[in-house]
Short mmCIF file of N, CA and C in Angstrom, two decimals:
data_model
loop_
_atom_site.label_atom_id
_atom_site.label_comp_id
_atom_site.label_asym_id
_atom_site.label_seq_id
_atom_site.Cartn_x
_atom_site.Cartn_y
_atom_site.Cartn_z
N UNK M 1 -28.59 -74.17 37.16
CA UNK M 1 -27.59 -74.42 38.19
C UNK M 1 -28.31 -74.51 39.53
N UNK M 2 -27.97 -75.50 40.34
CA UNK M 2 -28.64 -75.65 41.62
C UNK M 2 -28.05 -74.69 42.67
N UNK M 3 -28.77 -74.49 43.74
CA UNK M 3 -28.43 -73.51 44.77
C UNK M 3 -27.08 -73.83 45.45
N UNK M 4 -26.82 -75.07 45.86
CA UNK M 4 -25.52 -75.33 46.52
C UNK M 4 -24.32 -75.04 45.61
N UNK M 5 -24.43 -75.42 44.35
CA UNK M 5 -23.32 -75.16 43.43
C UNK M 5 -23.13 -73.66 43.22
N UNK M 6 -24.24 -72.93 43.13
CA UNK M 6 -24.16 -71.48 42.97
C UNK M 6 -23.52 -70.85 44.20
N UNK M 7 -23.89 -71.35 45.39
CA UNK M 7 -23.32 -70.83 46.63
C UNK M 7 -21.81 -71.07 46.69
N UNK M 8 -21.38 -72.27 46.31
CA UNK M 8 -19.95 -72.59 46.30
C UNK M 8 -19.22 -71.71 45.30
N UNK M 9 -19.81 -71.53 44.14
CA UNK M 9 -19.19 -70.70 43.11
C UNK M 9 -19.04 -69.25 43.57
N UNK M 10 -20.08 -68.72 44.19
CA UNK M 10 -20.02 -67.34 44.68
C UNK M 10 -19.01 -67.20 45.82
N UNK M 11 -18.96 -68.21 46.69
CA UNK M 11 -18.01 -68.19 47.79
C UNK M 11 -16.57 -68.22 47.27
N UNK M 12 -16.34 -69.05 46.26
CA UNK M 12 -15.01 -69.13 45.65
C UNK M 12 -14.64 -67.81 44.99
N UNK M 13 -15.59 -67.21 44.32
CA UNK M 13 -15.34 -65.93 43.66
C UNK M 13 -14.99 -64.85 44.68
N UNK M 14 -15.72 -64.82 45.80
CA UNK M 14 -15.45 -63.84 46.85
C UNK M 14 -14.07 -64.08 47.46
N UNK M 15 -13.73 -65.34 47.68
CA UNK M 15 -12.42 -65.67 48.23
C UNK M 15 -11.30 -65.20 47.31
N UNK M 16 -11.44 -65.46 46.03
CA UNK M 16 -10.42 -65.04 45.07
C UNK M 16 -10.30 -63.51 45.03
N UNK M 17 -11.43 -62.83 45.12
CA UNK M 17 -11.43 -61.37 45.15
C UNK M 17 -10.72 -60.85 46.40
N UNK M 18 -11.02 -61.47 47.56
CA UNK M 18 -10.39 -61.06 48.81
C UNK M 18 -8.88 -61.31 48.79
N UNK M 19 -8.48 -62.44 48.22
CA UNK M 19 -7.05 -62.75 48.11
C UNK M 19 -6.36 -61.74 47.20
N UNK M 20 -6.98 -61.40 46.09
CA UNK M 20 -6.41 -60.41 45.18
C UNK M 20 -6.23 -59.06 45.86
N UNK M 21 -7.21 -58.65 46.63
CA UNK M 21 -7.12 -57.37 47.34
C UNK M 21 -6.00 -57.42 48.38
N UNK M 22 -5.88 -58.55 49.07
CA UNK M 22 -4.81 -58.68 50.07
C UNK M 22 -3.43 -58.61 49.43
N UNK M 23 -3.27 -59.25 48.29
CA UNK M 23 -1.98 -59.22 47.59
C UNK M 23 -1.66 -57.80 47.14
N UNK M 24 -2.65 -57.10 46.61
CA UNK M 24 -2.43 -55.71 46.19
C UNK M 24 -2.07 -54.82 47.38
N UNK M 25 -2.72 -55.05 48.52
CA UNK M 25 -2.42 -54.26 49.71
C UNK M 25 -0.98 -54.52 50.18
N UNK M 26 -0.56 -55.79 50.14
CA UNK M 26 0.81 -56.12 50.53
C UNK M 26 1.81 -55.47 49.58
N UNK M 27 1.52 -55.48 48.29
CA UNK M 27 2.41 -54.86 47.31
C UNK M 27 2.48 -53.36 47.53
N UNK M 28 1.35 -52.75 47.83
CA UNK M 28 1.32 -51.31 48.08
C UNK M 28 2.14 -50.96 49.32
N UNK M 29 1.98 -51.74 50.39
CA UNK M 29 2.74 -51.50 51.61
C UNK M 29 4.24 -51.66 51.36
N UNK M 30 4.60 -52.67 50.60
CA UNK M 30 6.02 -52.91 50.29
C UNK M 30 6.59 -51.76 49.47
N UNK M 31 5.83 -51.29 48.49
CA UNK M 31 6.28 -50.18 47.66
C UNK M 31 6.42 -48.90 48.48
N UNK M 32 5.49 -48.67 49.39
CA UNK M 32 5.56 -47.50 50.26
C UNK M 32 6.81 -47.55 51.12
N UNK M 33 7.10 -48.72 51.67
CA UNK M 33 8.30 -48.88 52.50
C UNK M 33 9.56 -48.65 51.68
N UNK M 34 9.62 -49.19 50.47
CA UNK M 34 10.78 -48.99 49.61
C UNK M 34 10.95 -47.51 49.26
N UNK M 35 9.85 -46.83 49.00
CA UNK M 35 9.91 -45.40 48.66
C UNK M 35 10.46 -44.60 49.82
N UNK M 36 10.00 -44.92 51.03
CA UNK M 36 10.50 -44.20 52.20
C UNK M 36 11.99 -44.45 52.41
N UNK M 37 12.43 -45.68 52.18
CA UNK M 37 13.85 -45.99 52.31
C UNK M 37 14.67 -45.26 51.25
N UNK M 38 14.15 -45.16 50.04
CA UNK M 38 14.85 -44.46 48.97
C UNK M 38 14.99 -42.98 49.29
N UNK M 39 13.92 -42.37 49.79
CA UNK M 39 13.98 -40.95 50.17
C UNK M 39 14.99 -40.75 51.28
N UNK M 40 15.01 -41.65 52.25
CA UNK M 40 15.96 -41.54 53.35
C UNK M 40 17.40 -41.67 52.84
N UNK M 41 17.64 -42.61 51.94
CA UNK M 41 18.99 -42.76 51.38
C UNK M 41 19.40 -41.52 50.60
N UNK M 42 18.48 -40.93 49.85
CA UNK M 42 18.81 -39.73 49.07
C UNK M 42 19.12 -38.56 50.00
N UNK M 43 18.38 -38.45 51.10
CA UNK M 43 18.64 -37.35 52.03
C UNK M 43 19.99 -37.52 52.71
N UNK M 44 20.40 -38.76 52.97
CA UNK M 44 21.68 -39.00 53.62
C UNK M 44 22.85 -38.80 52.66
N UNK M 45 22.59 -38.92 51.37
CA UNK M 45 23.68 -38.81 50.39
C UNK M 45 23.96 -37.38 49.95
N UNK M 46 23.16 -36.44 50.38
CA UNK M 46 23.34 -35.05 49.96
C UNK M 46 24.61 -34.49 50.60
N UNK M 47 25.44 -33.88 49.77
CA UNK M 47 26.66 -33.23 50.24
C UNK M 47 26.59 -31.77 49.81
N UNK M 48 26.23 -30.88 50.73
CA UNK M 48 25.97 -29.49 50.37
C UNK M 48 27.20 -28.74 49.85
N UNK M 49 28.40 -29.21 50.15
CA UNK M 49 29.60 -28.51 49.69
C UNK M 49 29.95 -28.85 48.24
N UNK M 50 29.26 -29.79 47.64
CA UNK M 50 29.55 -30.17 46.25
C UNK M 50 28.55 -29.52 45.30
N UNK M 51 29.02 -29.16 44.13
CA UNK M 51 28.14 -28.64 43.08
C UNK M 51 27.90 -27.15 43.12
N UNK M 52 28.56 -26.44 44.00
CA UNK M 52 28.37 -25.01 44.09
C UNK M 52 29.21 -24.22 43.10
N UNK M 53 30.30 -24.82 42.65
CA UNK M 53 31.22 -24.15 41.73
C UNK M 53 31.51 -25.06 40.55
N UNK M 54 31.67 -24.43 39.40
CA UNK M 54 32.02 -25.17 38.19
C UNK M 54 33.36 -24.63 37.69
N UNK M 55 34.32 -25.51 37.52
CA UNK M 55 35.63 -25.12 36.98
C UNK M 55 35.60 -25.31 35.47
N UNK M 56 35.85 -24.22 34.74
CA UNK M 56 35.88 -24.28 33.28
C UNK M 56 37.28 -23.97 32.78
N UNK M 57 37.77 -24.76 31.86
CA UNK M 57 39.09 -24.51 31.25
C UNK M 57 38.93 -24.60 29.75
N UNK M 58 39.59 -23.68 29.07
CA UNK M 58 39.50 -23.67 27.61
C UNK M 58 40.63 -24.43 27.00
#
């Protein structure tokens, strides 16, 4: 394999690797944001007056 072709191949490989890392980083950031929103929704939905007593009837 000649040097220019090898250089192009290595450059393409590095580009694909960098793109893959960027996509993973975006997915991680998106998941982190969704997790924070889910935690916030769960904290807002808590009703402390519910669930303290159980009514049992035979």
